[in-house]
Short mmCIF file of C-alpha atoms and ligand atoms in Angstrom, two decimals:
data_model
loop_
_atom_site.label_atom_id
_atom_site.label_comp_id
_atom_site.label_asym_id
_atom_site.label_seq_id
_atom_site.Cartn_x
_atom_site.Cartn_y
_atom_site.Cartn_z
CA MET A 8 155.14 -81.59 182.26
CA ASP A 9 152.70 -82.49 179.48
CA ALA A 10 153.78 -81.62 175.94
CA ARG A 11 152.48 -82.26 172.46
CA ILE A 12 155.26 -82.87 169.94
CA ALA A 13 154.62 -83.16 166.20
CA ILE A 14 156.68 -85.87 164.53
CA LEU A 15 157.35 -85.53 160.79
CA PRO A 16 159.52 -88.48 159.68
CA GLY A 17 159.53 -87.57 155.96
CA ASP A 18 161.48 -89.56 153.38
CA GLY A 19 164.52 -91.80 152.95
CA VAL A 20 166.42 -92.20 156.22
CA GLY A 21 164.06 -89.68 157.88
CA PRO A 22 161.78 -92.31 159.50
CA GLU A 23 164.79 -94.40 160.63
CA VAL A 24 166.57 -91.56 162.46
CA VAL A 25 163.36 -90.02 163.82
CA ARG A 26 162.33 -93.36 165.35
CA GLU A 27 165.52 -93.37 167.46
CA ALA A 28 165.11 -89.74 168.53
CA VAL A 29 161.49 -90.33 169.56
CA GLY A 30 162.68 -93.36 171.53
CA CYS A 31 165.18 -91.13 173.35
CA LEU A 32 162.48 -88.55 174.12
CA GLY A 33 160.36 -91.39 175.54
CA THR A 34 163.22 -92.49 177.79
CA ILE A 35 163.77 -88.90 178.93
CA ALA A 36 160.05 -88.54 179.72
CA GLU A 37 160.16 -91.72 181.77
CA ALA A 38 163.33 -90.76 183.65
CA PHE A 39 162.17 -87.24 184.48
CA GLY A 40 158.43 -87.87 184.93
CA HIS A 41 157.01 -86.05 181.89
CA ARG A 42 154.24 -86.97 179.48
CA PHE A 43 155.00 -86.33 175.82
CA ALA A 44 152.20 -86.93 173.31
CA PHE A 45 153.72 -87.64 169.88
CA GLU A 46 151.56 -86.89 166.88
CA GLU A 47 152.92 -88.18 163.59
CA ALA A 48 152.12 -86.51 160.26
CA PRO A 49 153.28 -86.87 156.64
CA ILE A 50 155.53 -84.34 154.90
CA GLY A 51 157.64 -84.27 151.74
CA GLY A 52 157.56 -87.06 149.18
CA ALA A 53 155.60 -89.33 151.52
CA ALA A 54 152.86 -86.69 151.64
CA VAL A 55 152.98 -86.15 147.87
CA ASP A 56 152.39 -89.88 147.41
CA LEU A 57 149.51 -89.82 149.90
CA CYS A 58 147.65 -86.72 148.75
CA GLY A 59 149.66 -84.83 146.12
CA ASP A 60 150.80 -82.09 148.51
CA PRO A 61 154.21 -82.05 150.27
CA LEU A 62 152.71 -80.07 153.18
CA PRO A 63 149.07 -81.14 153.68
CA HIS A 64 146.75 -78.82 155.64
CA ALA A 65 146.32 -81.46 158.34
CA THR A 66 150.11 -81.67 158.85
CA LEU A 67 150.43 -77.91 159.13
CA ASP A 68 147.54 -77.85 161.64
CA ILE A 69 149.21 -80.48 163.80
CA CYS A 70 152.49 -78.51 163.66
CA LYS A 71 150.90 -75.20 164.59
CA THR A 72 149.04 -76.67 167.55
CA SER A 73 152.04 -78.55 168.96
CA GLN A 74 154.67 -77.20 171.32
CA ALA A 75 157.50 -78.30 169.04
CA ILE A 76 158.17 -80.22 165.83
CA LEU A 77 160.76 -82.92 165.17
CA LEU A 78 161.44 -83.59 161.49
CA GLY A 79 163.61 -86.19 159.72
CA ALA A 80 164.32 -85.23 156.13
CA VAL A 81 162.48 -84.84 152.84
CA GLY A 82 163.22 -85.56 149.19
CA GLY A 83 164.48 -88.26 146.91
CA PRO A 84 165.13 -88.94 143.22
CA GLN A 85 161.62 -90.30 142.63
CA TRP A 86 160.13 -86.82 143.13
CA ASP A 87 162.85 -84.78 141.40
CA GLY A 88 160.98 -84.40 138.11
CA ARG A 89 157.78 -83.09 139.73
CA PRO A 90 156.44 -79.55 139.23
CA LEU A 91 157.62 -77.07 141.88
CA GLU A 92 154.52 -77.34 144.11
CA GLN A 93 154.90 -81.12 144.28
CA ARG A 94 158.58 -81.14 145.20
CA PRO A 95 159.19 -82.51 148.73
CA GLU A 96 161.64 -79.68 149.50
CA GLN A 97 158.89 -77.12 148.87
CA GLY A 98 156.89 -78.71 151.69
CA LEU A 99 159.76 -78.07 154.10
CA LEU A 100 160.32 -74.52 152.87
CA ARG A 101 156.60 -73.73 153.20
CA LEU A 102 156.59 -75.18 156.72
CA ARG A 103 159.54 -72.98 157.76
CA LYS A 104 157.83 -69.93 156.25
CA GLU A 105 154.44 -70.70 157.81
CA LEU A 106 156.06 -71.14 161.23
CA GLY A 107 157.99 -67.88 160.89
CA VAL A 108 161.23 -69.55 161.95
CA PHE A 109 163.81 -67.07 160.69
CA ALA A 110 166.84 -68.19 162.72
CA ASN A 111 168.37 -71.60 162.17
CA LEU A 112 170.96 -72.56 164.78
CA ARG A 113 173.42 -75.23 163.63
CA PRO A 114 175.93 -76.04 166.37
CA VAL A 115 179.16 -77.74 165.30
CA ALA A 116 181.10 -79.31 168.16
CA VAL A 117 183.89 -81.77 167.56
CA HIS A 118 183.75 -84.72 169.90
CA GLU A 119 187.16 -86.03 171.01
CA ALA A 120 186.07 -89.57 170.09
CA MET A 121 185.17 -88.42 166.56
CA LEU A 122 188.60 -86.99 165.64
CA HIS A 123 189.41 -90.11 163.64
CA ALA A 124 186.22 -89.75 161.59
CA SER A 125 187.20 -86.41 160.02
CA PRO A 126 189.38 -86.45 156.91
CA LEU A 127 191.04 -83.35 158.37
CA ARG A 128 194.01 -83.63 160.71
CA ALA A 129 193.16 -83.97 164.40
CA GLU A 130 195.24 -80.91 165.32
CA ILE A 131 193.07 -78.78 163.01
CA VAL A 132 189.64 -79.92 164.18
CA ARG A 133 190.30 -80.62 167.88
CA GLY A 134 188.43 -78.16 170.08
CA THR A 135 186.10 -76.84 167.35
CA ASP A 136 182.98 -75.40 168.98
CA LEU A 137 180.99 -73.01 166.83
CA VAL A 138 177.37 -72.23 165.98
CA ILE A 139 176.20 -71.22 162.53
CA VAL A 140 173.24 -68.85 162.71
CA ARG A 141 171.63 -69.24 159.30
CA GLU A 142 168.90 -66.84 158.16
CA LEU A 143 166.10 -69.24 157.21
CA SER A 144 163.07 -67.47 155.83
CA GLY A 145 164.44 -65.08 153.21
CA GLY A 146 166.98 -64.71 150.44
CA LEU A 147 167.23 -66.75 147.26
CA TYR A 148 164.99 -69.53 148.59
CA PHE A 149 161.92 -67.31 148.65
CA GLY A 150 162.81 -64.29 146.48
CA GLU A 151 160.50 -63.15 143.69
CA PRO A 152 160.55 -63.10 140.76
CA ARG A 153 161.51 -66.68 140.07
CA SER A 154 160.97 -68.55 136.82
CA LEU A 155 162.13 -71.43 134.71
CA ASP A 156 161.89 -71.39 130.93
CA PRO A 157 163.68 -73.69 128.50
CA ASN A 158 166.51 -71.21 127.90
CA ARG A 159 166.35 -68.84 130.85
CA ALA A 160 165.82 -69.19 134.58
CA VAL A 161 165.61 -66.53 137.29
CA ASN A 162 165.98 -66.48 141.06
CA THR A 163 166.15 -63.37 143.19
CA LEU A 164 168.11 -62.61 146.36
CA PRO A 165 166.26 -59.95 148.37
CA TYR A 166 166.77 -58.99 152.02
CA GLU A 167 164.94 -56.31 153.97
CA ARG A 168 166.64 -54.44 156.80
CA TYR A 169 164.27 -55.94 159.41
CA GLU A 170 165.09 -59.48 158.26
CA ILE A 171 168.81 -58.86 158.72
CA GLU A 172 168.32 -57.12 162.06
CA ARG A 173 166.25 -59.84 163.72
CA VAL A 174 168.58 -62.70 162.82
CA SER A 175 171.66 -60.59 163.67
CA ARG A 176 170.23 -59.93 167.11
CA VAL A 177 170.00 -63.65 167.71
CA ALA A 178 173.64 -64.05 166.65
CA PHE A 179 174.89 -61.16 168.82
CA GLU A 180 172.96 -62.44 171.84
CA LEU A 181 174.24 -65.95 171.25
CA ALA A 182 177.83 -64.63 171.07
CA ARG A 183 177.17 -62.91 174.38
CA VAL A 184 176.41 -66.18 176.17
CA ARG A 185 179.29 -67.98 174.44
CA ARG A 186 182.81 -66.69 173.70
CA HIS A 187 181.86 -63.14 172.58
CA LYS A 188 183.02 -63.56 168.99
CA LEU A 189 180.89 -63.08 165.89
CA VAL A 190 181.82 -63.39 162.23
CA SER A 191 179.29 -62.24 159.66
CA VAL A 192 179.76 -64.00 156.34
CA ASP A 193 178.72 -62.32 153.08
CA LYS A 194 179.74 -61.48 149.53
CA ALA A 195 179.71 -57.70 149.91
CA ASN A 196 182.40 -57.26 147.26
CA VAL A 197 179.88 -58.38 144.62
CA LEU A 198 176.28 -58.43 145.89
CA GLU A 199 174.12 -55.43 146.84
CA THR A 200 172.21 -57.68 149.26
CA SER A 201 175.46 -58.44 151.04
CA ARG A 202 176.41 -54.77 151.17
CA LEU A 203 173.14 -54.05 152.99
CA TRP A 204 173.74 -57.11 155.19
CA ARG A 205 177.21 -55.88 156.19
CA LYS A 206 175.96 -52.34 156.83
CA VAL A 207 173.05 -53.43 159.03
CA VAL A 208 175.14 -55.91 161.04
CA GLY A 209 177.82 -53.23 161.49
CA GLU A 210 175.23 -50.69 162.67
CA MET A 211 174.09 -53.08 165.40
CA ALA A 212 177.60 -53.70 166.73
CA PRO A 213 177.66 -50.65 169.08
CA GLU A 214 174.76 -52.22 170.99
CA TYR A 215 177.06 -55.19 171.71
CA PRO A 216 180.42 -53.67 172.73
CA ASP A 217 181.32 -56.91 174.49
CA VAL A 218 181.07 -58.88 171.19
CA GLU A 219 184.02 -58.77 168.81
CA LEU A 220 182.54 -58.54 165.29
CA HIS A 221 184.33 -59.39 162.05
CA HIS A 222 183.04 -59.48 158.50
CA GLN A 223 184.40 -62.05 156.07
CA TYR A 224 183.71 -62.90 152.44
CA VAL A 225 182.06 -66.27 151.99
CA ASP A 226 184.73 -67.71 149.68
CA SER A 227 187.50 -66.88 152.12
CA PHE A 228 185.42 -68.08 155.07
CA ALA A 229 184.76 -71.43 153.35
CA MET A 230 188.53 -71.95 153.30
CA ALA A 231 189.10 -70.68 156.86
CA LEU A 232 186.38 -72.99 158.20
CA VAL A 233 188.40 -76.08 157.32
CA THR A 234 191.87 -74.66 157.99
CA ARG A 235 191.40 -72.82 161.32
CA PRO A 236 187.91 -73.79 162.63
CA THR A 237 188.81 -73.18 166.27
CA ASP A 238 189.07 -69.43 165.52
CA PHE A 239 185.28 -69.23 165.22
CA ASP A 240 182.52 -68.93 167.80
CA VAL A 241 179.26 -67.62 166.28
CA VAL A 242 178.93 -67.46 162.49
CA LEU A 243 176.09 -65.34 161.06
CA THR A 244 175.08 -65.70 157.45
CA GLU A 245 172.24 -65.62 154.92
CA ASN A 246 170.12 -68.57 153.89
CA LEU A 247 172.01 -70.20 151.00
CA PHE A 248 175.52 -69.50 152.35
CA GLY A 249 174.42 -71.04 155.66
CA ASP A 250 173.10 -74.13 153.92
CA ILE A 251 176.37 -74.72 152.10
CA LEU A 252 178.71 -73.82 154.96
CA SER A 253 176.93 -76.08 157.44
CA ASP A 254 177.40 -79.16 155.26
CA GLU A 255 181.05 -78.14 154.94
CA ALA A 256 181.26 -77.78 158.73
CA ALA A 257 180.03 -81.37 159.09
CA VAL A 258 183.43 -82.46 157.77
CA LEU A 259 184.93 -81.05 160.98
CA ALA A 260 182.53 -83.04 163.17
CA GLY A 261 183.26 -86.27 161.31
CA SER A 262 179.93 -86.92 159.56
CA LEU A 263 176.94 -85.10 158.15
CA GLY A 264 174.86 -87.46 160.28
CA LEU A 265 176.09 -85.88 163.53
CA LEU A 266 174.83 -82.31 163.21
CA PRO A 267 171.52 -81.07 164.66
CA SER A 268 169.59 -77.85 164.12
CA ALA A 269 166.91 -75.71 165.71
CA SER A 270 164.76 -73.31 163.68
CA LEU A 271 163.42 -70.56 165.91
CA GLY A 272 161.76 -67.19 165.91
CA GLY A 273 158.07 -68.12 165.66
CA PRO A 274 155.60 -69.53 168.16
CA VAL A 275 156.61 -73.16 167.48
CA GLY A 276 160.21 -74.37 167.07
CA LEU A 277 161.22 -76.83 164.33
CA TYR A 278 164.05 -79.30 164.97
CA GLU A 279 165.81 -81.39 162.32
CA PRO A 280 169.21 -82.85 161.52
CA ILE A 281 171.06 -80.82 158.87
CA HIS A 282 171.40 -83.79 156.52
CA GLY A 283 168.95 -84.88 153.84
CA SER A 284 167.06 -88.07 153.13
CA ALA A 285 170.26 -89.92 152.10
CA PRO A 286 168.59 -92.16 149.48
CA ASP A 287 171.90 -94.01 148.97
CA ILE A 288 171.70 -95.55 152.46
CA ALA A 289 167.93 -95.49 153.18
CA GLY A 290 166.30 -98.67 154.48
CA LYS A 291 169.62 -100.30 155.43
CA ASP A 292 169.64 -99.51 159.15
CA ILE A 293 172.99 -97.71 158.82
CA ALA A 294 172.01 -94.01 158.95
CA ASN A 295 173.52 -92.11 161.86
CA PRO A 296 170.70 -91.03 164.23
CA VAL A 297 172.89 -88.71 166.34
CA GLY A 298 172.05 -85.47 164.45
CA THR A 299 168.34 -86.13 164.99
CA ILE A 300 168.82 -87.16 168.63
CA LEU A 301 170.79 -83.97 169.29
CA SER A 302 168.01 -82.04 167.53
CA ALA A 303 165.60 -83.60 170.03
CA ALA A 304 167.89 -82.32 172.81
CA MET A 305 167.67 -78.82 171.30
CA LEU A 306 163.88 -79.24 171.26
CA LEU A 307 163.86 -80.03 174.98
CA ARG A 308 165.98 -76.97 175.72
CA HIS A 309 164.56 -74.33 173.38
CA SER A 310 160.86 -75.22 173.11
CA LEU A 311 160.11 -77.03 176.37
CA ASN A 312 162.57 -75.23 178.67
CA LEU A 313 163.74 -78.63 179.93
CA HIS A 314 167.43 -77.91 180.44
CA ALA A 315 168.47 -80.81 182.63
CA GLU A 316 166.68 -83.16 180.26
CA ALA A 317 168.47 -81.68 177.21
CA ALA A 318 171.81 -81.96 178.98
CA ALA A 319 171.07 -85.57 180.00
CA LEU A 320 170.35 -86.50 176.38
CA GLU A 321 173.50 -84.75 175.12
CA ALA A 322 175.53 -86.47 177.81
CA ALA A 323 174.09 -89.84 176.73
CA VAL A 324 175.21 -89.19 173.14
CA ASP A 325 178.67 -88.15 174.37
CA ALA A 326 178.97 -91.27 176.51
CA ALA A 327 177.89 -93.63 173.72
CA LEU A 328 180.34 -92.05 171.27
CA ALA A 329 183.13 -92.03 173.84
CA ALA A 330 182.53 -95.75 174.40
CA GLY A 331 183.25 -96.29 170.70
CA HIS A 332 179.71 -97.03 169.56
CA GLY A 333 178.65 -95.77 166.15
CA THR A 334 177.18 -96.26 162.71
CA PRO A 335 179.54 -97.01 159.78
CA ASP A 336 180.04 -93.31 158.89
CA ILE A 337 181.87 -92.70 162.17
CA THR A 338 183.20 -96.06 163.26
CA ARG A 339 186.01 -98.38 162.31
CA ALA A 340 184.90 -101.59 160.59
CA SER A 341 185.20 -103.90 163.61
CA ARG A 342 182.82 -101.84 165.80
CA ARG A 343 180.13 -100.90 163.31
CA GLU A 344 176.55 -100.90 164.55
CA GLY A 345 173.19 -100.15 163.01
CA THR A 346 170.88 -97.17 163.49
CA ARG A 347 168.67 -99.07 165.93
CA THR A 348 171.54 -100.44 167.99
CA LEU A 349 173.20 -97.02 168.34
CA GLY A 350 169.82 -95.53 169.34
CA ALA A 351 169.44 -98.20 172.03
CA ARG A 352 173.02 -97.61 173.29
CA ILE A 353 172.28 -93.90 173.64
CA ARG A 354 169.00 -94.58 175.48
CA ASN A 355 170.92 -96.83 177.88
CA HIS A 356 173.18 -93.90 178.76
CA ILE A 357 170.33 -91.57 179.77
CA PHE A 358 170.47 -90.74 183.47
CA LYS A 359 168.76 -88.12 185.55
CA PRO A 360 171.51 -85.98 187.12
CA ARG A 361 171.54 -85.37 190.86
CA MET A 362 172.56 -81.72 190.52
CA PRO A 363 170.64 -79.10 188.50
CA THR A 364 172.44 -77.94 185.33
CA ALA A 365 173.43 -74.32 184.72
CA THR A 366 172.20 -72.50 181.60
CA ALA A 367 172.62 -69.13 179.97
CA THR A 368 169.69 -67.22 178.54
CA ILE A 369 169.05 -64.99 175.56
CA PRO A 370 166.56 -62.31 176.63
CA ALA A 371 163.00 -62.54 175.34
CA HIS A 372 163.19 -59.30 173.31
CA VAL A 373 165.40 -61.09 170.78
CA TRP A 374 162.41 -63.12 169.61
CA TRP A 375 160.18 -60.32 168.42
CA GLY A 376 156.59 -61.34 168.82
CA SER A 377 157.40 -64.82 170.00
CA PRO A 378 155.14 -66.14 172.76
CA GLU A 379 157.88 -68.66 173.41
CA GLY A 380 159.63 -66.02 175.48
CA SER A 381 163.26 -66.52 176.20
CA LEU A 382 165.66 -68.81 174.45
CA HIS A 383 167.99 -70.79 176.65
CA LEU A 384 171.44 -71.59 175.42
CA HIS A 385 174.39 -73.53 176.68
CA SER A 386 177.17 -71.25 177.89
P1 NAD B 12 172.06 -85.95 151.93
O1 NAD B 12 172.34 -85.05 153.07
O2 NAD B 12 170.80 -86.69 151.95
O3 NAD B 12 173.26 -87.00 151.77
C1 NAD B 12 174.60 -86.61 151.49
C2 NAD B 12 175.56 -87.75 151.88
O4 NAD B 12 175.61 -87.85 153.30
C3 NAD B 12 175.09 -89.11 151.39
O5 NAD B 12 176.20 -89.88 151.01
C4 NAD B 12 174.41 -89.72 152.59
O6 NAD B 12 174.44 -91.13 152.63
C5 NAD B 12 175.22 -89.13 153.74
N1 NAD B 12 174.36 -88.99 154.94
C6 NAD B 12 173.33 -88.12 155.10
N2 NAD B 12 172.74 -88.31 156.28
C7 NAD B 12 173.40 -89.30 156.89
C8 NAD B 12 173.24 -89.98 158.13
N3 NAD B 12 172.28 -89.64 159.00
N4 NAD B 12 174.10 -90.99 158.43
C9 NAD B 12 175.08 -91.34 157.58
N5 NAD B 12 175.27 -90.75 156.38
C10 NAD B 12 174.44 -89.74 156.04
O7 NAD B 12 172.16 -85.03 150.62
P2 NAD B 12 171.78 -85.37 149.10
O8 NAD B 12 172.13 -86.78 148.77
O9 NAD B 12 172.37 -84.26 148.32
O10 NAD B 12 170.19 -85.19 149.05
C11 NAD B 12 169.28 -86.29 149.09
C12 NAD B 12 167.87 -85.74 149.18
O11 NAD B 12 167.67 -85.10 150.44
C13 NAD B 12 167.54 -84.68 148.13
O12 NAD B 12 166.23 -84.91 147.68
C14 NAD B 12 167.62 -83.38 148.87
O13 NAD B 12 166.80 -82.37 148.34
C15 NAD B 12 167.15 -83.79 150.23
N6 NAD B 12 167.62 -82.96 151.35
C16 NAD B 12 166.72 -82.74 152.36
C17 NAD B 12 167.10 -82.05 153.48
C18 NAD B 12 166.11 -81.84 154.58
O14 NAD B 12 165.05 -82.46 154.58
N7 NAD B 12 166.35 -80.97 155.53
C19 NAD B 12 168.42 -81.61 153.61
C20 NAD B 12 169.31 -81.85 152.56
C21 NAD B 12 168.91 -82.55 151.44
C1 IPM B 13 168.70 -78.16 154.70
C2 IPM B 13 168.27 -78.63 153.32
C3 IPM B 13 167.13 -77.77 152.82
C4 IPM B 13 167.67 -76.35 152.67
C5 IPM B 13 166.47 -78.20 151.50
C6 IPM B 13 166.02 -79.64 151.52
C7 IPM B 13 165.31 -77.33 151.15
O1 IPM B 13 169.35 -78.66 152.45
O2 IPM B 13 167.86 -78.10 155.60
O3 IPM B 13 169.88 -77.88 154.89
O4 IPM B 13 168.33 -76.02 151.66
O5 IPM B 13 167.43 -75.54 153.57
MN1 MN B 14 171.27 -78.36 153.44
#
């Protein structure tokens, strides 16, 4: 197939990890006979430095006319003092809003070869396989009013029923093609928004009698996530809780650099690792590219419907990790490799399988108004 993919490297380690993921997509295209046209555009601090805007019109145009977007990370201390509209993070938030991507899938799977990398005991993390479904276009991030004065600041946490329903539907459907378990995480003992959240999610449960639904307070869930992670399958939560809990979940996987994400719900999907621009390690060729490479695999599956290709890329990552290759965050001192070397190792493990791969599908009606149609998910 022919596909146009927008590439937004961003700041810090963003360009380093994106380069490896684009390399992997190139190898996949070659192995499977596709033609991917990569169109690179500035976002975040790099775009602020170029033209004073963290999401230039031209970048947004390229994104909206592509079939999918791969993004590195944005931000860094050099832009922290800027006014709100010149903050790199605002460019990313505007992009998510403009694309209408309301559901952010953050899978957390613990690789057997990564057990040593987690500070948690192997018997706790072994077998962890969960997906956080984070609401991405509402809540505190976008709520009005917001203000900052010298002695008072305000943010607002609003949610409308329809916003809760559409992301909940994604979570229920995802549970249906996985292990049929859903936990909805909120703070309903304190927040009105969470009380509405819990009510709406609960009202949808009868439509999914095959999914076992639990509600849990976010403080208690934060503890349970690192003490009994294998209890969880699909985790549904609002924007800020999902942001915090997914970084916490990275401790299970062994490194923040390992986790990918897919942001879906609009006409064009956005794919990015969950980590930030990591200014402390930028430019040193030591950032872990795996989260971005696995995001590229999610791109193949969810935006291009290329399931065998996605599986081949994931298998290549598995094989490279199983062989003991890795960046310093996940590898013992004697075997440490750089970002570029690990990327090359993964590319060397890409093979076209002889047999077609099986997939499970979320029905198209879950993505209200999305021309993308159905979302395919690993069972
Ligand atoms: P961070 O995620 O950038 O880094 C946290 C820690 O994890 C650091 O020690 C870093 O070295 C390490 N780390 C991150 N990615 C890694 C990788 N691929 N390989 C190995 N180690 C990795 O979070 P931070 O330091 O709090 O934020 C830095 C900047 O990134 C801030 O400006 C923040 O706003 C921004 N940020 C952007 C995104 C995004 O673009 N999606 C996400 C989070 C933070
Ligand atoms: C993430 C990041 C972003 C978020 C920031 C950079 C706006 O932390 O993608 O997890 O909070 O969503
Ligand atoms: Mn985050």
